[in-house]
Every structure is written in C-alpha cells, then in structure tokens.
Short mmCIF file of C-alpha atoms in Angstrom, two decimals:
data_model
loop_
_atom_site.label_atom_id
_atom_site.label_comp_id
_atom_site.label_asym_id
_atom_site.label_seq_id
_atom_site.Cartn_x
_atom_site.Cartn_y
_atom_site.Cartn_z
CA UNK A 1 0.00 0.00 0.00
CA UNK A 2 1.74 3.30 -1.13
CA UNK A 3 2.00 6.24 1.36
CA UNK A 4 -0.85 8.31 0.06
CA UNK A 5 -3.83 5.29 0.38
CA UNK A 6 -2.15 4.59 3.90
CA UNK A 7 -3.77 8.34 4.62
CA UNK A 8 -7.26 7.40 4.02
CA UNK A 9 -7.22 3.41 4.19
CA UNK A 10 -9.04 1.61 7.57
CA UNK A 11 -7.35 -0.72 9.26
CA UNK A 12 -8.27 -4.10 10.20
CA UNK A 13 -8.56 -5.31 13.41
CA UNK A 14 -7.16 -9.17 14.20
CA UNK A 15 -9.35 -10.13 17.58
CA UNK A 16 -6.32 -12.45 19.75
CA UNK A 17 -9.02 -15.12 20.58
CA UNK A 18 -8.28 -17.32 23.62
CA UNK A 19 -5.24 -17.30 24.99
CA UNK A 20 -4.83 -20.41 26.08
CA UNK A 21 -4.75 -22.05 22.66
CA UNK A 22 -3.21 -21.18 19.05
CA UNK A 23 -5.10 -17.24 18.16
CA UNK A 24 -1.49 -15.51 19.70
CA UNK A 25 0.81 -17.47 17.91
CA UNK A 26 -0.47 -17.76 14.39
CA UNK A 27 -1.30 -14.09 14.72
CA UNK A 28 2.51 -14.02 15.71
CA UNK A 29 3.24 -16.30 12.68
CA UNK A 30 1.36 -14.04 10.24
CA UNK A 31 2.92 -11.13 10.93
CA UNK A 32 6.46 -12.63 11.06
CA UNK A 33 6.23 -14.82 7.53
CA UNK A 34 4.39 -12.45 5.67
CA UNK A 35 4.75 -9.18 6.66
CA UNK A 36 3.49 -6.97 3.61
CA UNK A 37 0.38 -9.55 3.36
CA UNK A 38 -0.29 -7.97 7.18
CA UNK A 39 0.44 -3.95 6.51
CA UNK A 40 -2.30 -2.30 7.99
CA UNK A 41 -3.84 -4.87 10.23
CA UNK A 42 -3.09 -4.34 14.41
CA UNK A 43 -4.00 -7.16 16.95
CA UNK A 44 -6.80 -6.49 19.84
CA UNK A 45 -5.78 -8.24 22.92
CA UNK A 46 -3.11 -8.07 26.15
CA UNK A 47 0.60 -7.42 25.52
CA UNK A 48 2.07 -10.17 27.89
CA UNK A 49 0.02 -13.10 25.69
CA UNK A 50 1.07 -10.99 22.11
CA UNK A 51 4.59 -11.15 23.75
CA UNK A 52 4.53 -14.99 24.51
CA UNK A 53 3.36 -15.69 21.03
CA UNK A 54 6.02 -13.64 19.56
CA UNK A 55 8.62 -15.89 21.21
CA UNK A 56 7.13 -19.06 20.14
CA UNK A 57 7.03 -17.99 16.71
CA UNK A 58 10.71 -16.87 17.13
CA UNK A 59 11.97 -20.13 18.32
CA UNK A 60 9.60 -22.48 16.01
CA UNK A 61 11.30 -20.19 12.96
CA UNK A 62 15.06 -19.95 14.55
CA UNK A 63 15.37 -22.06 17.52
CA UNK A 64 15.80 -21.09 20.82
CA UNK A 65 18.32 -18.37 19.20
CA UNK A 66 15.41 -16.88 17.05
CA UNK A 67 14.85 -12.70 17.92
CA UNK A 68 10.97 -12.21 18.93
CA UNK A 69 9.25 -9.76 16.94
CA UNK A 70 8.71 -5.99 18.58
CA UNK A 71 5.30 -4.75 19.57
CA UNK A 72 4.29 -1.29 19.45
CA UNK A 73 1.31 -0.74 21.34
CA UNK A 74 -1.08 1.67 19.37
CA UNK A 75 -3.51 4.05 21.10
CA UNK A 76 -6.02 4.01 18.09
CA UNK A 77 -6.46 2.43 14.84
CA UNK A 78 -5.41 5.30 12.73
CA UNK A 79 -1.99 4.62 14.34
CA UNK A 80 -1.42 1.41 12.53
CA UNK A 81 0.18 3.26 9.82
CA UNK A 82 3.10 4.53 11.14
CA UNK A 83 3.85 1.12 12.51
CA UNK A 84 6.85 -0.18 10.93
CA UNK A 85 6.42 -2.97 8.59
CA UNK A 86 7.96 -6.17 10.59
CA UNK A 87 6.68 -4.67 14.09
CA UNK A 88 2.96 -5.78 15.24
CA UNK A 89 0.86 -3.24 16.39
CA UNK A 90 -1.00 -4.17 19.05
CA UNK A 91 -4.46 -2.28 20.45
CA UNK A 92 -3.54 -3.40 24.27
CA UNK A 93 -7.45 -3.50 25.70
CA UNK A 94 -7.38 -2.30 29.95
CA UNK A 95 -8.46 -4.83 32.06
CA UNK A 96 -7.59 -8.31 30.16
CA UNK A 97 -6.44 -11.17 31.79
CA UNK A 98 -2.41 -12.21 31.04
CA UNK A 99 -1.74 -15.20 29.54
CA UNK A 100 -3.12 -18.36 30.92
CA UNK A 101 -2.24 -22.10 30.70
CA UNK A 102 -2.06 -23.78 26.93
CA UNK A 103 -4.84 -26.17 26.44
CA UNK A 104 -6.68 -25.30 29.64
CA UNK A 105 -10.05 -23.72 29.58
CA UNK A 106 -10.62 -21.06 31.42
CA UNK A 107 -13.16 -18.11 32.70
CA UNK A 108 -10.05 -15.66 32.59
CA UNK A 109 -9.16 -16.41 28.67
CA UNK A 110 -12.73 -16.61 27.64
CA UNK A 111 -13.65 -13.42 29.42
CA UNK A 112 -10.79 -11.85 27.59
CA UNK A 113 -11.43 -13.22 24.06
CA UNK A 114 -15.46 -12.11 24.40
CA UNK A 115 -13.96 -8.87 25.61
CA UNK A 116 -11.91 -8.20 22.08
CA UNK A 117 -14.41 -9.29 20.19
CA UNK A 118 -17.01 -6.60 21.76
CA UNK A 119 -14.43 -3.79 21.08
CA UNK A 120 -13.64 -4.28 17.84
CA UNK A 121 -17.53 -5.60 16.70
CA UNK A 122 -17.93 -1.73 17.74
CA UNK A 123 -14.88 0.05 16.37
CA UNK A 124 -16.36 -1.77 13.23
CA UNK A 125 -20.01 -0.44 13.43
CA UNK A 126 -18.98 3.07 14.47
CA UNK A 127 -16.92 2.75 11.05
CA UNK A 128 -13.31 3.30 12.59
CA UNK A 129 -12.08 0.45 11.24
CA UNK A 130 -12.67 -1.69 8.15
CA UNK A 131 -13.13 -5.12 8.91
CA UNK A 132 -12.59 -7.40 11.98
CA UNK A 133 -10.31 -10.84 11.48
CA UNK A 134 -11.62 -12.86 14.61
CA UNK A 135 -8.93 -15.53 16.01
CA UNK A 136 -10.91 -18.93 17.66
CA UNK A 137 -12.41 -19.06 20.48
CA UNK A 138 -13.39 -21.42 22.84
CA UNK A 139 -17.25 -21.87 23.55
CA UNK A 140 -16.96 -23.43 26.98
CA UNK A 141 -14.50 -21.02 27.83
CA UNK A 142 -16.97 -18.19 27.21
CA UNK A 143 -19.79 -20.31 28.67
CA UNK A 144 -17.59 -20.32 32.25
CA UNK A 145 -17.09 -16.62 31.29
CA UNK A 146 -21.19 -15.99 31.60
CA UNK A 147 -21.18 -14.77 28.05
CA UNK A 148 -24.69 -16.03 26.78
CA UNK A 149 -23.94 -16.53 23.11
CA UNK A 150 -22.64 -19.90 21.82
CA UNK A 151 -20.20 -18.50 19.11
CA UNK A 152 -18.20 -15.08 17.54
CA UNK A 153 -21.57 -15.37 15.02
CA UNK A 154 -24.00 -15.06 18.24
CA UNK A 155 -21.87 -12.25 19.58
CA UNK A 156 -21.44 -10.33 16.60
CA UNK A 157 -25.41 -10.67 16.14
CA UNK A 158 -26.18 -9.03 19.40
CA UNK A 159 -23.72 -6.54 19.31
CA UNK A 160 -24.90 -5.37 15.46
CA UNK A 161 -28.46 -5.63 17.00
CA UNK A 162 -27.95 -3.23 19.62
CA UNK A 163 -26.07 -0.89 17.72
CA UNK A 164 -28.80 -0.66 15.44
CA UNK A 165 -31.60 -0.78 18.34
CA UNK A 166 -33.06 -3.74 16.59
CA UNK A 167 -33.62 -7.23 17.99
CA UNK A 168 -31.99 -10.11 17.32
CA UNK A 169 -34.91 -11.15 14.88
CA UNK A 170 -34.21 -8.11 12.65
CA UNK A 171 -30.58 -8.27 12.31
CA UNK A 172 -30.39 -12.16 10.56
CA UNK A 173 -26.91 -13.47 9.83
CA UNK A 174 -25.76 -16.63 7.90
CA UNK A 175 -22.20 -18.05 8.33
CA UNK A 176 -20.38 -18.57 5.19
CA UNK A 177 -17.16 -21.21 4.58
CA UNK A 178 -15.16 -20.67 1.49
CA UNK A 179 -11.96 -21.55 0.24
CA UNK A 180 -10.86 -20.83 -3.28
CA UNK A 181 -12.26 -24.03 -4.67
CA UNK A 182 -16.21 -24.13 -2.81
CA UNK A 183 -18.47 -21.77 -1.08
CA UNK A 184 -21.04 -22.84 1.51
CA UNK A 185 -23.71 -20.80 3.41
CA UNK A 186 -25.73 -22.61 6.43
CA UNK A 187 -29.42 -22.19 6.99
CA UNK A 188 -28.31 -23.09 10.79
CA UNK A 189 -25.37 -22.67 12.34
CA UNK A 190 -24.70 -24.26 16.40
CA UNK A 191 -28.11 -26.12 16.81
CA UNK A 192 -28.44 -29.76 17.45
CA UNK A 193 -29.28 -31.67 14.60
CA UNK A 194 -32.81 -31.94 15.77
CA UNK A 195 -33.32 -28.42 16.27
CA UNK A 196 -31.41 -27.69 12.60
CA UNK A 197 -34.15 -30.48 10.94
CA UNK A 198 -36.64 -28.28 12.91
CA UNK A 199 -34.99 -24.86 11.78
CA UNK A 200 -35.89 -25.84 7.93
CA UNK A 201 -38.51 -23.85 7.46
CA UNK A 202 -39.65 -22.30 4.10
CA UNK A 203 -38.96 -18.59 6.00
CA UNK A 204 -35.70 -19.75 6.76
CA UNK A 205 -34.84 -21.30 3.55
CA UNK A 206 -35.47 -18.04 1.80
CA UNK A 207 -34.36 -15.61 4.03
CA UNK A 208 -30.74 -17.39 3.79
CA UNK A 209 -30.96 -16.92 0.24
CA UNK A 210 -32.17 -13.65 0.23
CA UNK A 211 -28.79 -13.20 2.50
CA UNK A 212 -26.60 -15.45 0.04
CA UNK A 213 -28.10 -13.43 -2.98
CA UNK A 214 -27.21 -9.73 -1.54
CA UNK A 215 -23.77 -10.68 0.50
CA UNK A 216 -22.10 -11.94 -2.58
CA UNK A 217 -23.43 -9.68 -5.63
CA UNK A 218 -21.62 -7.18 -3.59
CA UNK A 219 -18.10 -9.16 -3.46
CA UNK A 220 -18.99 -10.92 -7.26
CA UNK A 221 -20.09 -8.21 -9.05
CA UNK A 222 -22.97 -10.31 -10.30
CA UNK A 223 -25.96 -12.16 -9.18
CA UNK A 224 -24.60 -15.80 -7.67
CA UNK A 225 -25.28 -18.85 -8.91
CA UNK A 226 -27.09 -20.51 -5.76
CA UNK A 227 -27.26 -24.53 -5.73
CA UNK A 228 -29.79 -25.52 -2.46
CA UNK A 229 -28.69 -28.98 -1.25
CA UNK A 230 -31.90 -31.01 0.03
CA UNK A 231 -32.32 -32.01 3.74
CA UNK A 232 -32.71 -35.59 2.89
CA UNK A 233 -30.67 -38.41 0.97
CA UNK A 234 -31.07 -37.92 -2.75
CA UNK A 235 -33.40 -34.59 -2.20
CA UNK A 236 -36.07 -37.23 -0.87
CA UNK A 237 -36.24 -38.87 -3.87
CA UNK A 238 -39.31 -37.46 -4.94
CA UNK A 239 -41.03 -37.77 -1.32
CA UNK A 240 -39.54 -41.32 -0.35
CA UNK A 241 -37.27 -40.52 2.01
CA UNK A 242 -39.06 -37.47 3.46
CA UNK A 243 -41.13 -34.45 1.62
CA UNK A 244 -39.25 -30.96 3.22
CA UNK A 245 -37.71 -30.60 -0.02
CA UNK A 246 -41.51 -31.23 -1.67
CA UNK A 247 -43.46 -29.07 0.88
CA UNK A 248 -40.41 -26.61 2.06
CA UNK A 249 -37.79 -25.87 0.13
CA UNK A 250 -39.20 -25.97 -3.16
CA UNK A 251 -41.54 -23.61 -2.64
CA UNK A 252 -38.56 -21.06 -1.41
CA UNK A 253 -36.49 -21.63 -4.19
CA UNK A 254 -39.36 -20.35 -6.70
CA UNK A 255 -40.17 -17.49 -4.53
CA UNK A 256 -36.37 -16.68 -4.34
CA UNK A 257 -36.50 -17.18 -8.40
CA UNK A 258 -39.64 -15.19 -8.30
CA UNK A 259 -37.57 -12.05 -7.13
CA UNK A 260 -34.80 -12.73 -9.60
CA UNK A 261 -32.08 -14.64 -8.04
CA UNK A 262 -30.28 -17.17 -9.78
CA UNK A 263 -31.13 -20.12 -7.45
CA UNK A 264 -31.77 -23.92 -8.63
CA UNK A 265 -32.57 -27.17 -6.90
CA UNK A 266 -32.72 -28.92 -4.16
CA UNK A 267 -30.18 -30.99 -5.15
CA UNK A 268 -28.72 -34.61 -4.23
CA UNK A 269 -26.77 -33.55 -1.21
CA UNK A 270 -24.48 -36.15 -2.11
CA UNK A 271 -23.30 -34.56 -5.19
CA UNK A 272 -24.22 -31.17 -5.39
CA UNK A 273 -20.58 -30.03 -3.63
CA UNK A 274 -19.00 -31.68 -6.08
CA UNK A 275 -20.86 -29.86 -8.99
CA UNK A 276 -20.09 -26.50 -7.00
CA UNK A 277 -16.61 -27.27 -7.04
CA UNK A 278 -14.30 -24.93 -8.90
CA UNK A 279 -10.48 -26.54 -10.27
CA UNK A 280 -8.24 -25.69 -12.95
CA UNK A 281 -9.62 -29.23 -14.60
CA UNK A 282 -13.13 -28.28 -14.40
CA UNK A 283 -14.92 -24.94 -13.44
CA UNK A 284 -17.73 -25.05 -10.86
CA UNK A 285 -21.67 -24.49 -11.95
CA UNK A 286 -22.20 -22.87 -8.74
CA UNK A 287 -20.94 -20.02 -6.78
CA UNK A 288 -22.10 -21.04 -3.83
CA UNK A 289 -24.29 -23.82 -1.97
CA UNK A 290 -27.08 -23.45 0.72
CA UNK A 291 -26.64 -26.47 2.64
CA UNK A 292 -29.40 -27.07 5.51
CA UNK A 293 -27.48 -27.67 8.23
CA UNK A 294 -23.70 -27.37 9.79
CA UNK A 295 -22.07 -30.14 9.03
CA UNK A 296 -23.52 -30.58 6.07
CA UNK A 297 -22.42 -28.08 4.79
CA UNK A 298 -18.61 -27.35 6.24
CA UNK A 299 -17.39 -30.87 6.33
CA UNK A 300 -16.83 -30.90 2.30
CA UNK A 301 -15.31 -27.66 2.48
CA UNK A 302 -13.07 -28.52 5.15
CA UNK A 303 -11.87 -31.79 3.41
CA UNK A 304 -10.15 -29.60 1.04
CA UNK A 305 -7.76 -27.96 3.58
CA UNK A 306 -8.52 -26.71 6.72
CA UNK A 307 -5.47 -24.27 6.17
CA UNK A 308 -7.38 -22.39 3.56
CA UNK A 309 -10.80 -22.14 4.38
CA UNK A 310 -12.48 -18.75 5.69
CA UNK A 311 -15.45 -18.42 7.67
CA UNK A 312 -17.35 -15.25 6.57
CA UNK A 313 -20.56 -14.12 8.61
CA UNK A 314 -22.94 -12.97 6.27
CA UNK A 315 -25.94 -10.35 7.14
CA UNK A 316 -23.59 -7.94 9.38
CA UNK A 317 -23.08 -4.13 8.88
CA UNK A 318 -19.28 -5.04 9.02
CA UNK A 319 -17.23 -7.21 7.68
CA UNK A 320 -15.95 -10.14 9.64
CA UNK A 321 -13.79 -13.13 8.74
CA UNK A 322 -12.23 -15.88 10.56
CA UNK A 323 -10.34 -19.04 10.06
CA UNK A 324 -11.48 -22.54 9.86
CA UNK A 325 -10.54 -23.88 12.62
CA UNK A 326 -10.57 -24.04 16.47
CA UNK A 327 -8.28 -23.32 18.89
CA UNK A 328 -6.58 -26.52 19.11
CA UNK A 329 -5.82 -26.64 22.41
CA UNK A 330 -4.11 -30.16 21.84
CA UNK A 331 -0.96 -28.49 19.73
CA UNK A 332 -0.93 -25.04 21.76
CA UNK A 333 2.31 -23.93 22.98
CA UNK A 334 4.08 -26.15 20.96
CA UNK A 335 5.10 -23.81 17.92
CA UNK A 336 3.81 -26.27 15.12
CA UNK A 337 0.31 -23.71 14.72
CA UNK A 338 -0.44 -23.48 10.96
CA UNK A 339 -0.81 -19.53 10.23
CA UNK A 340 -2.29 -20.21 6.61
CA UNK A 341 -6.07 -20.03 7.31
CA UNK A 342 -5.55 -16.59 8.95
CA UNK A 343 -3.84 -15.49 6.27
CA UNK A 344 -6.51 -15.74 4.29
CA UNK A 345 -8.85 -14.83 6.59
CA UNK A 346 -7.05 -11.12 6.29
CA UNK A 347 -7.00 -11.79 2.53
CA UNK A 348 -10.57 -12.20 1.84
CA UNK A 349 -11.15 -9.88 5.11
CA UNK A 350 -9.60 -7.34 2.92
CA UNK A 351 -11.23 -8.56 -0.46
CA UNK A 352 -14.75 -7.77 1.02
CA UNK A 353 -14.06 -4.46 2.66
CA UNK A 354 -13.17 -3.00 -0.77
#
C-alpha cells in the first residue's frame, strides 16, 4: 500500500481469541512470515500473551536463538500506519487477563477473548475500522465466562443488534465457509441436529438466500449462482425418504427465483458439492451452496484444507472473517500452529471491505 492510500485506508482489526490455545501465535506467525500480506492490520488483545506468542514464533522459525518480533502498542487504529512494517501493532485492551495455561479452559481467557471481540464488533459499526479478522475461540470457555452466546456469530449478532436498536430477529446473519475451490452458506449454524431439521422452514430457507443473494453480488459483481442442497438423501427422492424438499424448500427456491435470483434445486446432497466445485480441470456451476445444516455443509469444504478455508458471517453491517478452525488446544504452545487459514482470513477480510 503506497503512502498516500495509507492516509485514508481503515485498518483491520485481528481479535487475539483465547489465549490459552493457538489465536497468539499464528497471529505471531502471520505477521512474522508475511509481513506486507499484514500492513495495515493491528491485533486487539493483552501485551504479555502478544509477547509470549512472539517468542514461540521466534523459536519455532530460529530455535531457541530466534529474535521475537517488537510490539508497538497503538492508542487508536489510525496509528497502525506509522507502525513499521515487521513490528505488530497491538491495540492493548485495559483490564484483560495475562496469559493463561495452553490447552486449559478457562473463565479468565474466555472473558478476555469475548472482551476483544465486543471492542472491535464496535470500532467496526462506528466505522473506525474496516473489517474485523476474529482468532478462535473457545465456547466453553466463554460459557464459564457468563457470556450467553454460543459463538463469535451469536456475539457479533447481538452486538450489530444493539447498535442498530433492533432485535436479534431483525438483524439475521448466515455463516459462510469458502476456500478458493467451494463456497457454503448454512441455513443453521450451532443447533443440534434436531433443532437444525426443525430450523428448515420455508422462511428460513429463503431468508438465507435472500442473504446469500445480496452478500455476494456485492463481493462478485454479479448475481450468484445458488445450488440448495436437500435435507434428505437424494433430495427425498421425490417424497420417499421425506417431503421438506416437496413441501419446504421448493416452494422457497421459486419465490427466491420469483424475485430474480439465480437459485436452482434442491439438489442430491451427495453430489451437489462436487458440482459447486471450482479446479483448474473443471470450473464449478455454482458459486455457492445453501446447505441445511452445519455439518452438512462445512465438512466438504473442510476436506479440502482446513489451512485455507475462511469463515465469513454474512448479514452484518461489518465485515468479519475468521479461520477454519478451532483453537486446538491439543498443539498449543508447541510452535507447530499453521498460520495459513488466517492469512486468508485477512486476505478475503480485505477482499470484502473494498
């Protein structure tokens, strides 16, 4: 980024996520393999746990002789800019707990990662930054926390909906998982499976592709090419093996085709990912897939790499990216985190806020 777009250019805030797994250190990685690919990003969190992460990186790149990165805490966002490039600018947040034991969950680290999240879900909506790159979390860490909300989606919700003085009903969001080969958008997101057979509903149905439709014109360009996966095996085969795709989703698809989005099926579920997929041997039919339910829809896109998919939340005022994956408390500490998914987390962060 030259000098004169670094005057009027947002920066984008990295949340740290909890401390007590990987968030720190492939933050720390990020900014230490690919500097330039971070210019004009700053981390929210505490300095001692940026610090720790800094030195892991060090000594997984350079042994136990390897130089930690600096940190130049930043009083605003604006600031990032006159960060040097190969120094992390960090956002230090009053009042966060320190670092805490790898691979233990904890009130202190979930407190602290719900805490991030909050201030830079606001920076976002009061437009001082331009995106928010969220690091994993851990949902029973929050849980011992008291925060209420299952997820970084649930959170982000509430906050959006209070900023707006809406309710949570108002303010709908979708989560997105893409890499560069699929796209997938969920009509529920952390339900049990009963409640997500439940949550197919012909409302729901089309307001997630009313979502889908507007979300990615704006990154595309174009209307999307929606494929809708069925809820059953083979799309119920014609009402064999169960009628929501008969009686439910059907009937959404022609309204959604009724207001002029480019939407077709329900499709096998079986095979429709495969038919969305986009190589250099064959180019996908879809942009995207409405899948009815989590796993349905983020297992196929995570059996292509978990190192490059992106979770996008979809219905927001802001824009808000993540990587696919958790915070693997089982490797934490030990310098082998994989920085890759974040990377493009900040790349498709980026992508979207233009």
């Amino acid at each position: 980024m030259s000098a004169s777009e670094s005057t009027t250019a947002k920066a984008i805030a990295i949340t740290q996520g909890d401390c007590a797994g990987i968030g720190p250190e492939i933050i720390a990685k990020a900014f230490k393999t690919a500097p330039h690919s971070m210019r004009g990003c700053f981390v929210v969190g505490e300095l001692q746990t940026l610090r720790r992460a800094t030195a892991l990186a060090a000594r997984a790149a350079d042994g136990e002789s390897g130089m930690a990165q600096p940190v130049a805490v930043i009083d605003a966002p604006a600031d990032v800019w006159s960060v040097p490039e190969g120094t992390i600018p960090l956002l230090n947040l009053p009042g966060l707990a320190g670092p805490q034991p790898y691979g233990q969950i904890s009130a202190e680290a979930g407190q602290a990662a719900a805490q991030c999240v909050v201030w830079a879900a606001q920076a976002a909506l009061r437009g001082e930054i331009a995106a928010l790159v969220t690091a994993p979390l851990h949902k029973e860490a929050l849980h011992l926390a008291g925060v209420t909300f299952p997820g970084h989606t649930e959170l982000l919700q509430a906050e959006a909906a209070a900023h707006a003085g809406v309710g949570l009903e108002q303010m709908p969001v979708r989560m997105m998982l893409a890499n560069d080969e699929l796209r997938t958008v969920l009509v529920s997101i952390h339900v049990s499976l009963r409640d997500a057979i439940n949550a197919v509903t012909q409302p729901q149905v089309l307001q997630t592709l009313r979502i889908t439709h507007q979300a990615l014109s704006k990154s595309l360009g174009r209307a999307p090419r929606i494929a809708v996966a069925g809820l059953n095996p083979h799309a119920g085969e014609g009402g064999i093996f169960g009628r929501e795709e008969i009686e439910i989703i059907a009937p959404a698809i022609a309204q959604a085709q009724a207001e002029g989005m480019n939407v077709a099926g329900p499709f096998a579920p079986d095979t429709v990912f495969m038919r969305a997929r986009s190589t250099a041997a064959k180019p996908s039919e879809f942009d995207v897939v409405l899948a009815m339910y989590h796993d349905q829809g983020l297992i196929p896109v995570k059996y292509l790499g978990v190192e490059k998919g992106v979770n996008v939340t979809l219905g927001l005022p802001l824009v808000r990216t993540s990587p696919d994956h958790g915070t693997a408390f089982d490797i934490a500490g030990q310098g082998v985190a994989d920085e890759a998914s974040l990377l493009e987390a900040v790349h498709m962060a980026r992508s979207l806020s233009r």
